[in-house]
């Protein structure tokens, strides 16, 4: 139980770091339904 | 017994029914119960005097038969007696096997609801055995049960004069995996310590091939095998908490949230030009978040603005809608207010470039002045909160399971810390 939790928690920390560095926002993804910041609701006018 | 001299058994015929009766420990046995007619025979009397006759000759099934030898905690034991006892108030019945080893004396193996205990007589009783908490050998035992136990059925031989209906007052106190039992009869008080045994230890120790009683619920002194893991996991959780706080803090420091634009605008319902355009501003520093804030001094009104963040190089547009509302008043309880005059949102991973904002307001007020701020390098809190939630799931589940285990342990006790006593309600 200790080892899986260590692996899981480490993955969470790495994911948080990458998400923050790339500007990805969970709140934005939840509110817009768009989970890919690169493909967000962008269109040309 | 291997390496231990087996006692020479004494065999005679039951004076009542004629069946063969065996005394395995001739020197110590005081009474022996005929396995056939259940009469209690005086083991010390040369003529094998009948002490009492049984009201019933029914056999109660035993998991371990009399005469069976087996190992518990590495020591060899032989089952010489068996009895079932019942709690007089709750009618709860359990089984007790008297074990004998010529070098070590007597022990008990008890079985209740499929849970087993290896019971040792206590030579040095606790100094203060009264009260709901008893200290013994540095361990604190908590009162679990007060009652009276009566012998229901008995076969085999015993080191005291046993008979059906023999009743003693009992007190059971627990400190898992141990149980301190105090039994008080008219003539003596006996103390014993029971240690929880898994059914597998009993089955393997006595080579039992018949089905074992199914363990029901949680035994009073059953150890919680995951209890130690909770503390271990909480320590790791603390380290992960520090780690994600450091990551969040460093992300904010490294990214460095800075204001790239701030401007004021007016909204007028009669204005024919609905869309306002901000001056151009540069977003630099890499693809990070952009925080757009809206402030409007509304009072008992609302204001909202549709915003387009336009990349002037590529023509890409990010759409966003922000709204504020603020209400206040007075009622019986005094002043109240709700809502806010400021709100913000973060657009994630916006590439570097030259941008401007297109703003289109709407309001419950005919006209209002409002302001917009744009900040580069915004780090959202939602990622941190999700990380906190994820690292907390396992410890929380384990704590919840531990509490459920303890509640199940105490569910049959009148002294449960999880019960509200009637006089406290």
CSV table of C-alpha atoms in Angstrom, one decimal:
chain,number,residue,atom,x,y,z
A,1,UNK,CA,0.0,0.0,0.0
A,2,UNK,CA,2.9,2.3,0.8
A,3,UNK,CA,4.6,1.9,-2.5
A,4,UNK,CA,1.5,2.4,-4.7
A,5,UNK,CA,0.7,5.5,-2.7
A,6,UNK,CA,4.2,6.8,-3.1
A,7,UNK,CA,4.0,6.3,-6.9
A,8,UNK,CA,0.6,7.8,-7.1
A,9,UNK,CA,1.5,10.9,-5.0
A,10,UNK,CA,4.7,11.4,-7.0
A,11,UNK,CA,2.7,11.4,-10.2
A,12,UNK,CA,0.2,13.9,-8.8
A,13,UNK,CA,3.1,16.2,-7.9
A,14,UNK,CA,4.7,15.9,-11.4
A,15,UNK,CA,1.3,16.5,-13.0
A,16,UNK,CA,0.8,19.6,-10.9
A,17,UNK,CA,4.2,20.9,-11.8
A,18,UNK,CA,3.7,20.3,-15.6
A,19,UNK,CA,0.1,21.7,-15.5
A,20,UNK,CA,1.2,24.9,-13.8
A,21,UNK,CA,4.2,25.4,-16.1
A,22,UNK,CA,2.1,24.8,-19.2
A,23,UNK,CA,-0.6,27.2,-18.0
A,24,UNK,CA,-3.2,24.4,-18.0
A,25,UNK,CA,-6.1,25.0,-15.7
A,26,UNK,CA,-8.4,22.4,-14.2
A,27,UNK,CA,-11.0,25.0,-13.3
A,28,UNK,CA,-11.1,26.3,-16.9
A,29,UNK,CA,-11.3,22.7,-18.2
A,30,UNK,CA,-14.2,21.9,-15.9
A,31,UNK,CA,-16.1,25.2,-16.7
A,32,UNK,CA,-15.7,25.0,-20.5
A,33,UNK,CA,-15.5,21.2,-21.0
A,34,UNK,CA,-12.4,21.8,-23.0
A,35,UNK,CA,-9.6,19.7,-21.5
A,36,UNK,CA,-6.9,20.6,-24.1
A,37,UNK,CA,-5.6,24.1,-23.8
A,38,UNK,CA,-4.0,23.9,-27.2
A,39,UNK,CA,-7.3,23.2,-28.8
A,40,UNK,CA,-9.5,25.5,-26.8
A,41,UNK,CA,-12.4,27.5,-28.3
A,42,UNK,CA,-10.3,29.5,-30.5
A,43,UNK,CA,-11.5,30.6,-33.9
A,44,UNK,CA,-10.6,33.2,-36.5
A,45,UNK,CA,-12.6,36.3,-37.0
B,1,UNK,CA,4.5,-35.4,22.8
B,2,UNK,CA,7.7,-34.7,20.9
B,3,UNK,CA,10.4,-34.1,23.4
B,4,UNK,CA,7.9,-33.8,26.2
B,5,UNK,CA,6.8,-36.8,28.3
B,6,UNK,CA,3.2,-37.7,27.6
B,7,UNK,CA,1.2,-38.3,30.7
B,8,UNK,CA,0.1,-41.9,31.2
B,9,UNK,CA,-3.6,-42.0,30.7
B,10,UNK,CA,-6.0,-43.7,33.1
B,11,UNK,CA,-8.9,-45.6,31.6
B,12,UNK,CA,-12.0,-47.0,33.3
B,13,UNK,CA,-15.7,-47.6,32.6
B,14,UNK,CA,-18.3,-45.0,33.4
B,15,UNK,CA,-20.2,-46.3,36.5
B,16,UNK,CA,-23.4,-44.9,35.0
B,17,UNK,CA,-23.4,-46.0,31.3
B,18,UNK,CA,-20.4,-48.3,31.1
B,19,UNK,CA,-18.7,-46.4,28.3
B,20,UNK,CA,-14.9,-46.0,28.4
B,21,UNK,CA,-13.7,-42.9,30.2
B,22,UNK,CA,-10.2,-41.7,29.8
B,23,UNK,CA,-8.3,-39.4,32.2
B,24,UNK,CA,-5.3,-38.0,30.3
B,25,UNK,CA,-3.9,-36.0,33.3
B,26,UNK,CA,-4.5,-38.3,36.3
B,27,UNK,CA,-2.6,-36.3,38.8
B,28,UNK,CA,-4.3,-32.9,38.2
B,29,UNK,CA,-7.8,-33.8,37.0
B,30,UNK,CA,-10.5,-33.2,39.6
B,31,UNK,CA,-13.5,-34.1,37.5
B,32,UNK,CA,-14.1,-35.9,34.2
B,33,UNK,CA,-17.2,-35.8,32.1
B,34,UNK,CA,-18.3,-39.0,30.3
B,35,UNK,CA,-18.3,-38.3,26.6
B,36,UNK,CA,-21.3,-40.7,26.3
B,37,UNK,CA,-23.8,-40.0,29.1
B,38,UNK,CA,-22.2,-36.6,30.1
B,39,UNK,CA,-22.2,-37.6,33.8
B,40,UNK,CA,-19.6,-35.8,35.9
B,41,UNK,CA,-17.3,-38.3,37.6
B,42,UNK,CA,-15.0,-37.6,40.5
B,43,UNK,CA,-11.6,-38.3,39.1
B,44,UNK,CA,-9.9,-38.5,42.5
B,45,UNK,CA,-12.3,-41.2,43.8
B,46,UNK,CA,-11.1,-44.8,43.4
B,47,UNK,CA,-14.6,-45.9,42.7
B,48,UNK,CA,-15.3,-43.1,40.2
B,49,UNK,CA,-18.2,-41.7,42.1
B,50,UNK,CA,-20.8,-39.9,40.0
B,51,UNK,CA,-20.9,-36.2,41.0
B,52,UNK,CA,-23.9,-35.2,38.8
B,53,UNK,CA,-25.9,-36.7,36.0
B,54,UNK,CA,-26.5,-34.8,32.8
B,55,UNK,CA,-30.0,-33.7,32.0
B,56,UNK,CA,-29.3,-34.2,28.3
B,57,UNK,CA,-27.0,-36.6,26.4
B,58,UNK,CA,-27.0,-34.5,23.2
B,59,UNK,CA,-23.6,-33.9,21.7
B,60,UNK,CA,-22.5,-30.3,20.9
B,61,UNK,CA,-20.2,-30.5,17.8
B,62,UNK,CA,-16.6,-29.6,18.4
B,63,UNK,CA,-14.2,-28.2,15.9
B,64,UNK,CA,-11.3,-29.9,17.7
B,65,UNK,CA,-12.0,-33.3,19.2
B,66,UNK,CA,-10.9,-34.4,22.6
B,67,UNK,CA,-7.4,-36.0,22.5
B,68,UNK,CA,-6.4,-34.0,19.4
B,69,UNK,CA,-2.9,-32.6,19.6
B,70,UNK,CA,-1.7,-29.4,17.8
B,71,UNK,CA,0.7,-26.6,18.0
B,72,UNK,CA,-0.2,-23.0,19.0
B,73,UNK,CA,2.6,-20.4,19.0
B,74,UNK,CA,5.1,-23.2,18.4
B,75,UNK,CA,4.1,-25.2,21.5
B,76,UNK,CA,2.4,-28.6,21.5
B,77,UNK,CA,-1.0,-29.0,23.2
B,78,UNK,CA,-3.6,-31.7,23.7
B,79,UNK,CA,-7.3,-31.0,24.0
B,80,UNK,CA,-8.5,-32.6,27.2
B,81,UNK,CA,-11.8,-30.8,27.9
B,82,UNK,CA,-14.5,-28.9,26.0
B,83,UNK,CA,-17.3,-26.8,27.2
B,84,UNK,CA,-19.8,-24.2,25.9
B,85,UNK,CA,-20.7,-21.3,28.0
B,86,UNK,CA,-23.5,-18.7,27.6
B,87,UNK,CA,-23.8,-15.1,28.7
B,88,UNK,CA,-26.9,-15.1,31.0
B,89,UNK,CA,-28.2,-11.8,29.8
B,90,UNK,CA,-27.5,-11.8,26.0
B,91,UNK,CA,-27.7,-15.6,25.6
B,92,UNK,CA,-24.5,-15.4,23.5
B,93,UNK,CA,-22.8,-18.8,23.4
B,94,UNK,CA,-19.1,-19.5,22.9
B,95,UNK,CA,-16.8,-22.6,23.0
B,96,UNK,CA,-13.8,-23.3,25.2
B,97,UNK,CA,-11.2,-26.0,24.7
B,98,UNK,CA,-9.0,-26.9,27.7
B,99,UNK,CA,-5.5,-27.6,26.5
B,100,UNK,CA,-2.8,-29.4,28.4
B,101,UNK,CA,1.0,-29.8,28.1
B,102,UNK,CA,2.8,-31.7,30.9
B,103,UNK,CA,5.7,-29.2,30.8
B,104,UNK,CA,3.6,-26.0,30.6
B,105,UNK,CA,0.3,-26.8,32.3
B,106,UNK,CA,-3.1,-25.6,31.1
B,107,UNK,CA,-4.2,-23.1,28.5
B,108,UNK,CA,-7.5,-22.4,26.8
B,109,UNK,CA,-8.6,-22.0,23.3
B,110,UNK,CA,-11.8,-20.2,22.9
B,111,UNK,CA,-14.0,-19.7,19.9
B,112,UNK,CA,-16.8,-17.1,19.6
B,113,UNK,CA,-18.5,-16.2,16.3
B,114,UNK,CA,-15.7,-17.9,14.4
B,115,UNK,CA,-13.0,-15.8,16.2
B,116,UNK,CA,-10.3,-17.6,18.3
B,117,UNK,CA,-8.3,-16.7,21.4
B,118,UNK,CA,-5.4,-18.4,23.0
B,119,UNK,CA,-5.9,-17.9,26.7
B,120,UNK,CA,-3.2,-18.0,29.4
B,121,UNK,CA,-4.0,-18.0,33.1
B,122,UNK,CA,-2.5,-14.9,34.7
B,123,UNK,CA,-0.3,-15.4,37.7
B,124,UNK,CA,0.2,-11.8,38.5
B,125,UNK,CA,-3.2,-10.1,38.4
B,126,UNK,CA,-3.5,-6.3,37.7
B,127,UNK,CA,-3.1,-4.2,40.8
B,128,UNK,CA,-6.3,-2.3,40.3
B,129,UNK,CA,-8.7,-4.5,38.3
B,130,UNK,CA,-11.8,-2.4,38.9
B,131,UNK,CA,-13.0,0.5,36.8
B,132,UNK,CA,-13.5,0.9,33.1
B,133,UNK,CA,-9.8,1.1,32.4
B,134,UNK,CA,-7.2,-1.3,33.8
B,135,UNK,CA,-3.4,-0.9,33.5
B,136,UNK,CA,-1.5,-4.2,33.3
B,137,UNK,CA,2.1,-4.7,32.2
B,138,UNK,CA,2.2,-1.2,30.7
B,139,UNK,CA,-0.9,-1.8,28.6
B,140,UNK,CA,-4.3,-0.1,29.2
B,141,UNK,CA,-7.2,-2.5,28.9
B,142,UNK,CA,-10.7,-0.9,28.3
B,143,UNK,CA,-13.8,-2.5,29.7
B,144,UNK,CA,-15.8,-4.2,27.0
B,145,UNK,CA,-18.2,-6.4,28.8
B,146,UNK,CA,-19.7,-7.1,32.2
B,147,UNK,CA,-21.8,-10.1,32.6
B,148,UNK,CA,-22.4,-13.6,34.0
B,149,UNK,CA,-21.4,-16.7,32.2
B,150,UNK,CA,-22.9,-20.2,32.8
B,151,UNK,CA,-21.7,-23.6,31.7
B,152,UNK,CA,-24.1,-25.0,29.1
B,153,UNK,CA,-22.3,-28.2,28.0
B,154,UNK,CA,-19.2,-29.9,29.1
B,155,UNK,CA,-17.2,-33.0,28.2
B,156,UNK,CA,-13.7,-34.2,29.0
B,157,UNK,CA,-11.6,-33.6,32.1
B,158,UNK,CA,-10.9,-30.5,34.1
B,159,UNK,CA,-8.7,-29.3,37.0
B,160,UNK,CA,-11.7,-28.2,39.0
B,161,UNK,CA,-15.1,-29.6,39.8
B,162,UNK,CA,-17.1,-28.6,36.7
B,163,UNK,CA,-20.8,-28.9,36.2
B,164,UNK,CA,-23.5,-27.6,33.9
B,165,UNK,CA,-25.1,-24.5,35.3
B,166,UNK,CA,-21.9,-23.4,37.1
B,167,UNK,CA,-22.1,-19.6,36.9
B,168,UNK,CA,-19.5,-16.9,37.4
B,169,UNK,CA,-19.4,-13.1,37.1
B,170,UNK,CA,-17.2,-12.0,34.2
B,171,UNK,CA,-15.4,-8.8,33.2
B,172,UNK,CA,-13.7,-8.6,29.8
B,173,UNK,CA,-11.4,-5.7,29.0
B,174,UNK,CA,-9.6,-5.3,25.7
B,175,UNK,CA,-6.3,-4.0,24.4
B,176,UNK,CA,-6.1,-5.5,20.9
B,177,UNK,CA,-4.9,-8.1,20.2
B,178,UNK,CA,-5.3,-9.0,23.9
B,179,UNK,CA,-8.3,-9.5,26.2
B,180,UNK,CA,-8.0,-9.4,29.9
B,181,UNK,CA,-10.7,-11.6,31.5
B,182,UNK,CA,-11.7,-11.6,35.1
B,183,UNK,CA,-14.0,-14.3,36.4
B,184,UNK,CA,-15.4,-14.2,39.9
B,185,UNK,CA,-17.1,-17.2,41.6
B,186,UNK,CA,-18.2,-17.6,45.2
B,187,UNK,CA,-14.8,-19.0,46.1
B,188,UNK,CA,-12.2,-17.4,43.9
B,189,UNK,CA,-11.2,-14.8,41.3
B,190,UNK,CA,-9.3,-15.9,38.3
B,191,UNK,CA,-7.5,-13.7,35.8
B,192,UNK,CA,-6.5,-14.6,32.2
B,193,UNK,CA,-5.1,-13.0,29.1
B,194,UNK,CA,-6.5,-14.0,25.7
B,195,UNK,CA,-4.5,-13.3,22.6
B,196,UNK,CA,-6.4,-13.2,19.3
B,197,UNK,CA,-5.6,-16.0,16.9
B,198,UNK,CA,-6.6,-16.1,13.2
B,199,UNK,CA,-8.7,-19.1,12.2
B,200,UNK,CA,-5.9,-20.1,9.9
B,201,UNK,CA,-3.5,-20.4,12.8
B,202,UNK,CA,-5.9,-22.8,14.6
B,203,UNK,CA,-6.7,-24.8,11.5
B,204,UNK,CA,-3.0,-25.3,10.6
B,205,UNK,CA,-1.9,-25.8,14.2
B,206,UNK,CA,-4.4,-28.6,14.8
B,207,UNK,CA,-4.5,-29.9,11.2
B,208,UNK,CA,-8.3,-29.4,11.1
B,209,UNK,CA,-9.8,-30.7,7.9
B,210,UNK,CA,-13.5,-30.1,8.7
B,211,UNK,CA,-15.0,-26.7,8.0
B,212,UNK,CA,-14.2,-24.0,10.5
B,213,UNK,CA,-16.9,-21.7,11.9
B,214,UNK,CA,-17.2,-18.6,9.8
B,215,UNK,CA,-15.8,-15.5,11.4
B,216,UNK,CA,-18.7,-13.0,11.9
B,217,UNK,CA,-18.1,-9.3,12.3
B,218,UNK,CA,-15.1,-8.0,14.3
B,219,UNK,CA,-14.0,-9.7,17.5
B,220,UNK,CA,-13.5,-7.5,20.6
B,221,UNK,CA,-9.7,-7.9,20.6
B,222,UNK,CA,-9.2,-8.5,16.9
B,223,UNK,CA,-6.2,-6.5,15.7
B,224,UNK,CA,-6.7,-4.0,12.9
B,225,UNK,CA,-4.0,-5.1,10.6
B,226,UNK,CA,-4.2,-1.8,8.6
B,227,UNK,CA,-4.0,0.5,11.7
B,228,UNK,CA,-0.2,0.9,11.5
B,229,UNK,CA,-0.5,1.7,7.8
B,230,UNK,CA,-2.7,4.7,8.5
B,231,UNK,CA,0.1,6.4,10.5
B,232,UNK,CA,2.6,5.5,7.9
B,233,UNK,CA,0.4,6.9,5.1
B,234,UNK,CA,-0.3,10.1,7.0
B,235,UNK,CA,3.4,10.8,7.3
B,236,UNK,CA,3.8,10.4,3.5
B,237,UNK,CA,0.7,12.5,3.0
B,238,UNK,CA,2.4,15.3,5.0
B,239,UNK,CA,5.4,15.1,2.7
B,240,UNK,CA,3.2,15.2,-0.4
B,241,UNK,CA,1.3,18.2,1.1
B,242,UNK,CA,4.6,20.1,1.5
B,243,UNK,CA,5.6,19.0,-2.0
B,244,UNK,CA,2.5,20.4,-3.7
B,245,UNK,CA,2.6,23.6,-1.7
B,246,UNK,CA,6.2,24.1,-2.7
B,247,UNK,CA,5.3,23.4,-6.4
B,248,UNK,CA,2.5,25.9,-6.3
B,249,UNK,CA,4.6,28.5,-4.6
B,250,UNK,CA,7.5,28.0,-7.0
B,251,UNK,CA,5.2,28.1,-10.0
B,252,UNK,CA,3.9,31.5,-8.8
B,253,UNK,CA,7.4,32.8,-8.2
B,254,UNK,CA,9.0,31.5,-11.4
B,255,UNK,CA,6.1,32.5,-13.6
B,256,UNK,CA,5.8,35.8,-11.9
B,257,UNK,CA,2.3,37.1,-12.4
B,258,UNK,CA,2.5,40.7,-13.8
B,259,UNK,CA,0.0,43.2,-15.1
B,260,UNK,CA,0.2,43.8,-18.8
B,261,UNK,CA,-2.9,46.0,-19.3
B,262,UNK,CA,-5.3,48.0,-17.2
B,263,UNK,CA,-8.0,50.3,-18.5
B,264,UNK,CA,-11.4,51.9,-17.7
B,265,UNK,CA,-14.5,51.8,-19.9
B,266,UNK,CA,-18.0,53.2,-19.8
B,267,UNK,CA,-21.2,51.4,-20.5
B,268,UNK,CA,-24.2,53.3,-21.7
B,269,UNK,CA,-27.3,51.4,-22.7
B,270,UNK,CA,-28.1,54.1,-25.3
B,271,UNK,CA,-24.6,54.1,-26.8
B,272,UNK,CA,-24.9,52.9,-30.5
B,273,UNK,CA,-21.3,51.5,-30.4
B,274,UNK,CA,-21.8,48.3,-28.4
B,275,UNK,CA,-18.3,46.9,-28.7
B,276,UNK,CA,-15.3,48.6,-27.1
B,277,UNK,CA,-11.8,47.8,-28.2
B,278,UNK,CA,-8.8,48.0,-25.8
B,279,UNK,CA,-5.4,49.2,-26.9
B,280,UNK,CA,-2.9,46.5,-28.0
B,281,UNK,CA,-0.8,44.8,-25.3
B,282,UNK,CA,2.1,42.3,-25.5
B,283,UNK,CA,2.0,38.9,-23.8
B,284,UNK,CA,5.5,37.5,-23.3
B,285,UNK,CA,7.3,35.0,-21.1
B,286,UNK,CA,6.1,31.8,-22.6
B,287,UNK,CA,2.8,30.0,-23.0
B,288,UNK,CA,1.2,30.5,-19.5
B,289,UNK,CA,-2.1,31.6,-18.2
B,290,UNK,CA,-3.7,35.0,-18.6
B,291,UNK,CA,-5.9,36.3,-15.8
B,292,UNK,CA,-8.6,38.8,-16.8
B,293,UNK,CA,-10.3,40.8,-14.1
B,294,UNK,CA,-13.5,42.9,-14.2
B,295,UNK,CA,-14.4,45.5,-11.6
B,296,UNK,CA,-17.7,47.4,-11.7
B,297,UNK,CA,-19.1,49.5,-8.8
B,298,UNK,CA,-22.6,48.0,-9.0
B,299,UNK,CA,-25.0,48.4,-6.1
B,300,UNK,CA,-28.2,46.3,-6.2
B,301,UNK,CA,-27.5,45.8,-9.8
B,302,UNK,CA,-25.5,43.5,-12.1
B,303,UNK,CA,-23.1,44.1,-14.9
B,304,UNK,CA,-21.5,41.6,-17.3
B,305,UNK,CA,-19.2,41.8,-20.3
B,306,UNK,CA,-18.6,39.5,-23.2
B,307,UNK,CA,-14.8,39.6,-23.9
B,308,UNK,CA,-12.8,38.4,-26.9
B,309,UNK,CA,-9.0,38.2,-26.4
B,310,UNK,CA,-7.8,38.6,-30.0
B,311,UNK,CA,-4.3,37.6,-31.1
B,312,UNK,CA,-3.5,40.3,-33.6
B,313,UNK,CA,-0.8,38.1,-35.4
B,314,UNK,CA,-2.8,34.9,-35.9
B,315,UNK,CA,-6.3,36.2,-35.6
B,316,UNK,CA,-7.1,33.5,-32.9
B,317,UNK,CA,-9.8,34.6,-30.5
B,318,UNK,CA,-10.4,33.4,-26.9
B,319,UNK,CA,-13.9,34.1,-25.8
B,320,UNK,CA,-14.8,34.8,-22.2
B,321,UNK,CA,-17.7,36.2,-20.2
B,322,UNK,CA,-17.4,37.8,-16.9
B,323,UNK,CA,-20.2,39.3,-14.7
B,324,UNK,CA,-20.5,40.9,-11.3
B,325,UNK,CA,-23.5,41.6,-9.1
B,326,UNK,CA,-23.7,43.1,-5.7
B,327,UNK,CA,-26.7,43.6,-3.4
B,328,UNK,CA,-27.0,45.0,0.1
B,329,UNK,CA,-29.9,46.0,2.4
B,330,UNK,CA,-31.2,45.9,5.9
B,331,UNK,CA,-33.6,43.5,7.5
B,332,UNK,CA,-34.6,42.3,11.0
B,333,UNK,CA,-31.1,40.9,11.6
B,334,UNK,CA,-29.4,44.1,10.4
B,335,UNK,CA,-27.3,44.9,7.4
B,336,UNK,CA,-26.8,42.2,4.8
B,337,UNK,CA,-24.9,42.0,1.5
B,338,UNK,CA,-24.2,39.4,-1.1
B,339,UNK,CA,-22.2,39.2,-4.3
B,340,UNK,CA,-19.0,41.0,-5.3
B,341,UNK,CA,-18.0,43.9,-7.5
B,342,UNK,CA,-14.9,42.1,-8.7
B,343,UNK,CA,-14.5,38.9,-10.6
B,344,UNK,CA,-11.7,37.3,-12.7
B,345,UNK,CA,-11.0,34.2,-14.8
B,346,UNK,CA,-7.9,32.6,-16.1
B,347,UNK,CA,-7.4,31.7,-19.8
B,348,UNK,CA,-4.9,28.8,-19.8
B,349,UNK,CA,-1.8,28.4,-22.0
B,350,UNK,CA,-2.1,31.6,-24.1
B,351,UNK,CA,0.8,31.9,-26.5
B,352,UNK,CA,3.1,35.0,-26.6
B,353,UNK,CA,2.0,37.7,-29.0
B,354,UNK,CA,0.3,41.0,-29.5
B,355,UNK,CA,-3.3,41.1,-28.3
B,356,UNK,CA,-6.3,43.3,-27.7
B,357,UNK,CA,-9.7,42.9,-26.0
B,358,UNK,CA,-13.1,43.4,-27.6
B,359,UNK,CA,-15.6,44.2,-24.8
B,360,UNK,CA,-19.4,44.2,-25.1
B,361,UNK,CA,-21.2,45.0,-21.8
B,362,UNK,CA,-24.7,44.6,-20.6
B,363,UNK,CA,-26.2,45.7,-17.3
B,364,UNK,CA,-29.3,46.2,-15.3
B,365,UNK,CA,-28.1,49.8,-14.9
B,366,UNK,CA,-28.5,52.4,-17.7
B,367,UNK,CA,-24.9,53.4,-17.5
B,368,UNK,CA,-21.8,52.5,-15.5
B,369,UNK,CA,-18.0,52.8,-15.5
B,370,UNK,CA,-16.0,49.6,-15.3
B,371,UNK,CA,-12.4,48.6,-15.4
B,372,UNK,CA,-10.5,45.7,-16.9
B,373,UNK,CA,-7.1,44.3,-15.9
B,374,UNK,CA,-5.0,41.7,-17.8
B,375,UNK,CA,-2.3,39.8,-16.0
B,376,UNK,CA,0.3,37.4,-17.5
B,377,UNK,CA,1.6,34.3,-15.8
B,378,UNK,CA,-1.5,33.5,-13.7
B,379,UNK,CA,-1.3,30.2,-11.9
B,380,UNK,CA,-4.7,28.7,-11.2
B,381,UNK,CA,-5.6,27.4,-7.7
B,382,UNK,CA,-7.8,24.7,-9.2
B,383,UNK,CA,-4.8,22.5,-10.1
B,384,UNK,CA,-3.4,22.8,-6.5
B,385,UNK,CA,-6.8,22.0,-5.0
B,386,UNK,CA,-7.2,18.9,-7.2
B,387,UNK,CA,-3.7,17.7,-6.3
B,388,UNK,CA,-4.6,18.2,-2.6
B,389,UNK,CA,-7.8,16.2,-3.1
B,390,UNK,CA,-6.0,13.4,-5.0
B,391,UNK,CA,-3.2,12.9,-2.4
B,392,UNK,CA,-5.8,12.9,0.4
B,393,UNK,CA,-8.1,10.2,-1.0
B,394,UNK,CA,-6.1,7.2,0.2
B,395,UNK,CA,-5.4,8.4,3.7
B,396,UNK,CA,-9.1,9.5,4.1
B,397,UNK,CA,-10.4,6.2,2.9
B,398,UNK,CA,-8.1,4.4,5.3
B,399,UNK,CA,-9.1,6.6,8.2
B,400,UNK,CA,-12.8,6.0,7.4
B,401,UNK,CA,-12.2,2.2,7.1
B,402,UNK,CA,-10.3,2.3,10.5
B,403,UNK,CA,-13.2,4.0,12.2
B,404,UNK,CA,-15.7,1.6,10.7
B,405,UNK,CA,-13.6,-1.3,12.0
B,406,UNK,CA,-13.5,0.2,15.5
B,407,UNK,CA,-17.2,0.9,15.4
B,408,UNK,CA,-17.8,-2.8,14.4
B,409,UNK,CA,-15.5,-3.9,17.2
B,410,UNK,CA,-17.5,-2.0,19.8
B,411,UNK,CA,-20.9,-2.6,18.4
B,412,UNK,CA,-21.6,-5.5,20.8
B,413,UNK,CA,-20.4,-3.6,23.9
B,414,UNK,CA,-22.3,-1.6,26.4
B,415,UNK,CA,-19.2,0.5,27.0
B,416,UNK,CA,-18.6,1.5,23.4
B,417,UNK,CA,-17.0,5.0,22.9
B,418,UNK,CA,-19.2,5.3,19.8
B,419,UNK,CA,-22.5,5.0,21.7
B,420,UNK,CA,-24.3,7.9,23.3
B,421,UNK,CA,-25.3,6.8,26.8
B,422,UNK,CA,-29.0,7.2,27.4
B,423,UNK,CA,-28.4,9.5,30.4
B,424,UNK,CA,-26.3,11.8,28.1
B,425,UNK,CA,-29.1,12.2,25.5
